[in-house]
Short mmCIF file of C-alpha atoms in Angstrom, two decimals:
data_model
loop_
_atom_site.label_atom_id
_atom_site.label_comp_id
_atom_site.label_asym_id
_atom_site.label_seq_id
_atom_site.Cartn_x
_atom_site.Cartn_y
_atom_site.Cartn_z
CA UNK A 150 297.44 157.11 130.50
CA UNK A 151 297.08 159.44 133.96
CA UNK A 152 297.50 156.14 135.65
CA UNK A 153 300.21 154.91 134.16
CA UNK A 154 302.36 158.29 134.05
CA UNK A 155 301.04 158.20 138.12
CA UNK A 156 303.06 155.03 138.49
CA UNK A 157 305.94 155.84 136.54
CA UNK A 158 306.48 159.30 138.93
CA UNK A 159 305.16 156.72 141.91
CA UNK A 160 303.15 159.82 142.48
CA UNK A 161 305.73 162.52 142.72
CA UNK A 162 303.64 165.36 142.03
CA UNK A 163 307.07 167.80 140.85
CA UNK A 164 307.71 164.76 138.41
CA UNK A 165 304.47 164.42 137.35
CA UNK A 166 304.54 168.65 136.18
CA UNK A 167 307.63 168.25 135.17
CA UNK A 168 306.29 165.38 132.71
CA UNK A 169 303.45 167.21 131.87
CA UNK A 170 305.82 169.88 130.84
CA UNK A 171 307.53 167.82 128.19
CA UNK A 172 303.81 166.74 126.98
CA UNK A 173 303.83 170.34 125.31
CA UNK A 174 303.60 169.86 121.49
CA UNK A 175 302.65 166.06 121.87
CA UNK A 176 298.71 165.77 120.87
CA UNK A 177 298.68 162.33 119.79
CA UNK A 178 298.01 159.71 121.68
CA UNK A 179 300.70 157.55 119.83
CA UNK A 180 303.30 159.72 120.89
CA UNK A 181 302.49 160.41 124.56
CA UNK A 182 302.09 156.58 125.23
CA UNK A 183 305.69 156.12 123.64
CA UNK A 184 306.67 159.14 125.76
CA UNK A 185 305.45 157.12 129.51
CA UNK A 186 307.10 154.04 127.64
CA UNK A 187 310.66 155.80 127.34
CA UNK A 188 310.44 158.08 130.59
CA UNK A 189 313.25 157.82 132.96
CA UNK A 190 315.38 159.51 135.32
CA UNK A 191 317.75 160.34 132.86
CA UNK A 192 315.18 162.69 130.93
CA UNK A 193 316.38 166.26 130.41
CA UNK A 194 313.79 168.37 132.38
CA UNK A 195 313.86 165.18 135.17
CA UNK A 196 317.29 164.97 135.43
CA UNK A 197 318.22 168.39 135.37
CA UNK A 198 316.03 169.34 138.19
CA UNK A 199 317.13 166.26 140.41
CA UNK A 200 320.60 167.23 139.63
CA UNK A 201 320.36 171.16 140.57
CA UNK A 202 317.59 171.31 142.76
CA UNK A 203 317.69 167.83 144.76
CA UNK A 204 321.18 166.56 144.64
CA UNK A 205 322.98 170.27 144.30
CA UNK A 206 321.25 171.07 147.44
CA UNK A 207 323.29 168.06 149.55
CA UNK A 208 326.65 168.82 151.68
CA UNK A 209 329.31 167.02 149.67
CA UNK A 210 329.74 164.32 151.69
CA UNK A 211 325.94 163.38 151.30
CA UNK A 212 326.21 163.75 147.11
CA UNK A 213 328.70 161.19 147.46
CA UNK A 214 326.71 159.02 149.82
CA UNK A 215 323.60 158.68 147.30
CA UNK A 216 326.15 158.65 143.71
CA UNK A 217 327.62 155.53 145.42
CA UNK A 218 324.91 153.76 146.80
CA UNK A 219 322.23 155.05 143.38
CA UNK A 220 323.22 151.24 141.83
CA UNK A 221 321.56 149.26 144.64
CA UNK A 222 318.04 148.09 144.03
CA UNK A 223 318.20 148.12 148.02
CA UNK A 224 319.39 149.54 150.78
CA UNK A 225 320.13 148.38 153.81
CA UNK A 226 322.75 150.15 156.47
CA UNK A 227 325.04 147.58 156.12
CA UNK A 228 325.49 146.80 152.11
CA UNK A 229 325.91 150.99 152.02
CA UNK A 230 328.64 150.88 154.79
CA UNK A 231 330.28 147.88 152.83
CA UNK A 232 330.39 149.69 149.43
CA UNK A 233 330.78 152.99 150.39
CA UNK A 234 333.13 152.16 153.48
CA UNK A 235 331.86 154.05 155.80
CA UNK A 236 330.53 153.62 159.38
CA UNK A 237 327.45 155.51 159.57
CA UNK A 238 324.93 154.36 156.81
CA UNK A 239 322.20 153.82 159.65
CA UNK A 240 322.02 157.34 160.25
CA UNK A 241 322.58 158.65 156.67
CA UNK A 242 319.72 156.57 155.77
CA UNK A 243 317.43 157.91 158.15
CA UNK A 244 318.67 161.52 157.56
CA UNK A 245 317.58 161.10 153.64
CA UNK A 246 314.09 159.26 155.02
CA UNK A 247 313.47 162.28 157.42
CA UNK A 248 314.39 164.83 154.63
CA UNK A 249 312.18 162.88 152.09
CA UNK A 250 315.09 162.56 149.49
CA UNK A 251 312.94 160.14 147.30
CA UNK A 252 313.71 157.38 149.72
CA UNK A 253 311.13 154.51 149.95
CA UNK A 254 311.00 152.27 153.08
CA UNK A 255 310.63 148.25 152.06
CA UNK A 256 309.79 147.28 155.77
CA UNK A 257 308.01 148.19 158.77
CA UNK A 258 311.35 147.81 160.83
CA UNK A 259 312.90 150.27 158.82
CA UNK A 260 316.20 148.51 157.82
CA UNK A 261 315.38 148.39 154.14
CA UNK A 262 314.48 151.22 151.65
CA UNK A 263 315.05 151.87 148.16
CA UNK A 264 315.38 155.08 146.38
CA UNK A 265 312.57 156.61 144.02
CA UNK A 266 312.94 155.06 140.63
CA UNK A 267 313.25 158.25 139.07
CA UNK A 268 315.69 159.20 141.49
CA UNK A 269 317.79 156.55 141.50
CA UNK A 270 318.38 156.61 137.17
CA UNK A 271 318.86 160.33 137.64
CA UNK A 272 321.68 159.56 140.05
CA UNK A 273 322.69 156.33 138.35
CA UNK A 274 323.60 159.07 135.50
CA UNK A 275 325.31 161.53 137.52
CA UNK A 276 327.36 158.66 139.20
CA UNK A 277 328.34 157.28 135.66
CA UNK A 278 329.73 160.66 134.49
CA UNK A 279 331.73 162.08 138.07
CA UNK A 280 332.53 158.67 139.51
CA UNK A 281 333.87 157.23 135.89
CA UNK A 282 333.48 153.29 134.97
CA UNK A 283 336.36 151.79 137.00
CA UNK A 284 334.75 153.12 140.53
CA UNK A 285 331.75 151.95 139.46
CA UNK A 286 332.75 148.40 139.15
CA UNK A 287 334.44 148.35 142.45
CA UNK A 288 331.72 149.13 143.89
CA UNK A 289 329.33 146.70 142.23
CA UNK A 290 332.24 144.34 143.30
CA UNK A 291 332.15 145.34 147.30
CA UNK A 292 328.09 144.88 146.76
CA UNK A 293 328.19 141.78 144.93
CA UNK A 294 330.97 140.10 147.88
CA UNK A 295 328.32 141.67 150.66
CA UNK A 296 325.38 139.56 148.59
CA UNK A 297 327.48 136.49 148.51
CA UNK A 298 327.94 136.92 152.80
CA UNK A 299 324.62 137.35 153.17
CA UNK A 300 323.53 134.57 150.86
CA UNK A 301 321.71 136.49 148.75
CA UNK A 302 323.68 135.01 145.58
CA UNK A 303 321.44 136.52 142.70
CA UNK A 304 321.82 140.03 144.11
CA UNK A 305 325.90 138.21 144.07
CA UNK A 306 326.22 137.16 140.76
CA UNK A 307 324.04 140.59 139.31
CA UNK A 308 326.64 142.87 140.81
CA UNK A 309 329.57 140.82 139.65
CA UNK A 310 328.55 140.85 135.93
CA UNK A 311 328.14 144.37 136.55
CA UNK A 312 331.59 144.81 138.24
CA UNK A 313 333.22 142.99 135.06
CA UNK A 314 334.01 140.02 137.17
CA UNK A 315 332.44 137.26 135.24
CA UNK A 316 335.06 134.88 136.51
CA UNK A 317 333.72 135.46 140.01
CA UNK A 318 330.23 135.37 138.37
CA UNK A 319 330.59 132.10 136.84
CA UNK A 320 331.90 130.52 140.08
CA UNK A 321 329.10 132.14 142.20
CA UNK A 322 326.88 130.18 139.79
CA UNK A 323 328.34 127.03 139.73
CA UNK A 324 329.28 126.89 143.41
CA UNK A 325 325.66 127.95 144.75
CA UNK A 326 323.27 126.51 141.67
CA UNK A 327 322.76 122.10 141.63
CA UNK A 328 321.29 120.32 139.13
CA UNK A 329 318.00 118.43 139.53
CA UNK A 330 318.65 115.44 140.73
CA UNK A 331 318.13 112.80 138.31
CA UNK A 332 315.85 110.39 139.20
CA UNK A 333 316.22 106.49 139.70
#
C-alpha cells in the first residue's frame, strides 16, 4: 500500500501528506486501496493546493503557459511553441525545470520532459474550467498537426479525436496505417 501510494505521488512528499490527510477516518483496508485506485490530480485537498499554492504562485503569463501545454503527455520546446504560439518554450521549459514545478525530464539532452502526473490532471482541470472546451480542442488540433509533421501519427490521430476532428482522424489512419500484405 506505502508503495503503491509512493508511485502514485512519484514520491512527492507534500502529495504524499496531503494523501495521508484524506486517509483520516479510512481504517479499512478495503477502502484505502479503493482510495490509491481513484487518486488523481483532480482530488480536493490535491487540487486545491496545486491550484493556490503552485499554480497561484506563477506570473500570468506562466499560468497560461502550463493550462495550455497540461494536455501533452510530452513536452518538447517545439510542440509547446506550436500549440501555445509562442517563441520561447525552450526557456519556459527550463525556467519550470530550474524552479522544480513538477516537471520531469524524459532525456539526458534535456529536450523532453513531462509534467508530474498529479500535476498535470490538477492543471488538466483548471484548463477545462478557465480555458472552456472550444480552446481546448484547438489546441489538441495545433498538437495533433505538429505530431503528424513530425511523424509521430499516434500522438496525431490521439489529439485529433480529442480536438473533435475525427474526419482528420480517420484520414490520419487510413493515409499512414497498410494492411498486411497478403501473401501469394
Amino acid at each position: 500500500m506505502v508503495r503503491r501510494l509512493a508511485e502514485r505521488t512519484e514520491g512527492w512528499v507534500a502529495g504524499i501528506r496531503l494523501v495521508a490527510l484524506t486517509f483520516q477516518g479510512r481504517q479499512e483496508p478495503a477502502q484505502i486501496e479503493q482510495f490509491l485506485d481513484a487518486i488523481a490530480g483532480a482530488r480536493r485537498p490535491i487540487l486545491e493546493y496545486l491550484v493556490l499554492e503552485v499554480l497561484g504562485a506563477q506570473p500570468e503569463p506562466l499560468q497560461e503557459f502550463l493550462l495550455q501545454t497540461s494536455f501533452l503527455s510530452r513536452l518538447t520546446a517545439s510542440l509547446c511553441d506550436t500549440v501555445t504560439g509562442q517563441k520561447d518554450s525552450a526557456a519556459i521549459l527550463e525556467l519550470i525545470e530550474r524552479a522544480n514545478l513538477f516537471l520531469v525530464p524524459l532525456d539526458a539532452a534535456g529536450e523532453w520532459y513531462r509534467y508530474h502526473a498529479l500535476f498535470a490532471e490538477a492543471m488538466q482541470h483548471v484548463a477545462h474550467d478557465r480555458l472552456g472546451e472550444d480552446r481546448l480542442c484547438g489546441l489538441y488540433d495545433k498538437a495533433s498537426l505538429w505530431y503528424e509533421e513530425h511523424g509521430l501519427l499516434a500522438e496525431a490521430v490521439e489529439a485529433a479525436l480529442s480536438a473533435r476532428e475525427y474526419p482528420r482522424a480517420a484520414d490520419l489512419n487510413r493515409s499512414h496505417c497498410r494492411p498486411p500484405a497478403c501473401p501469394e
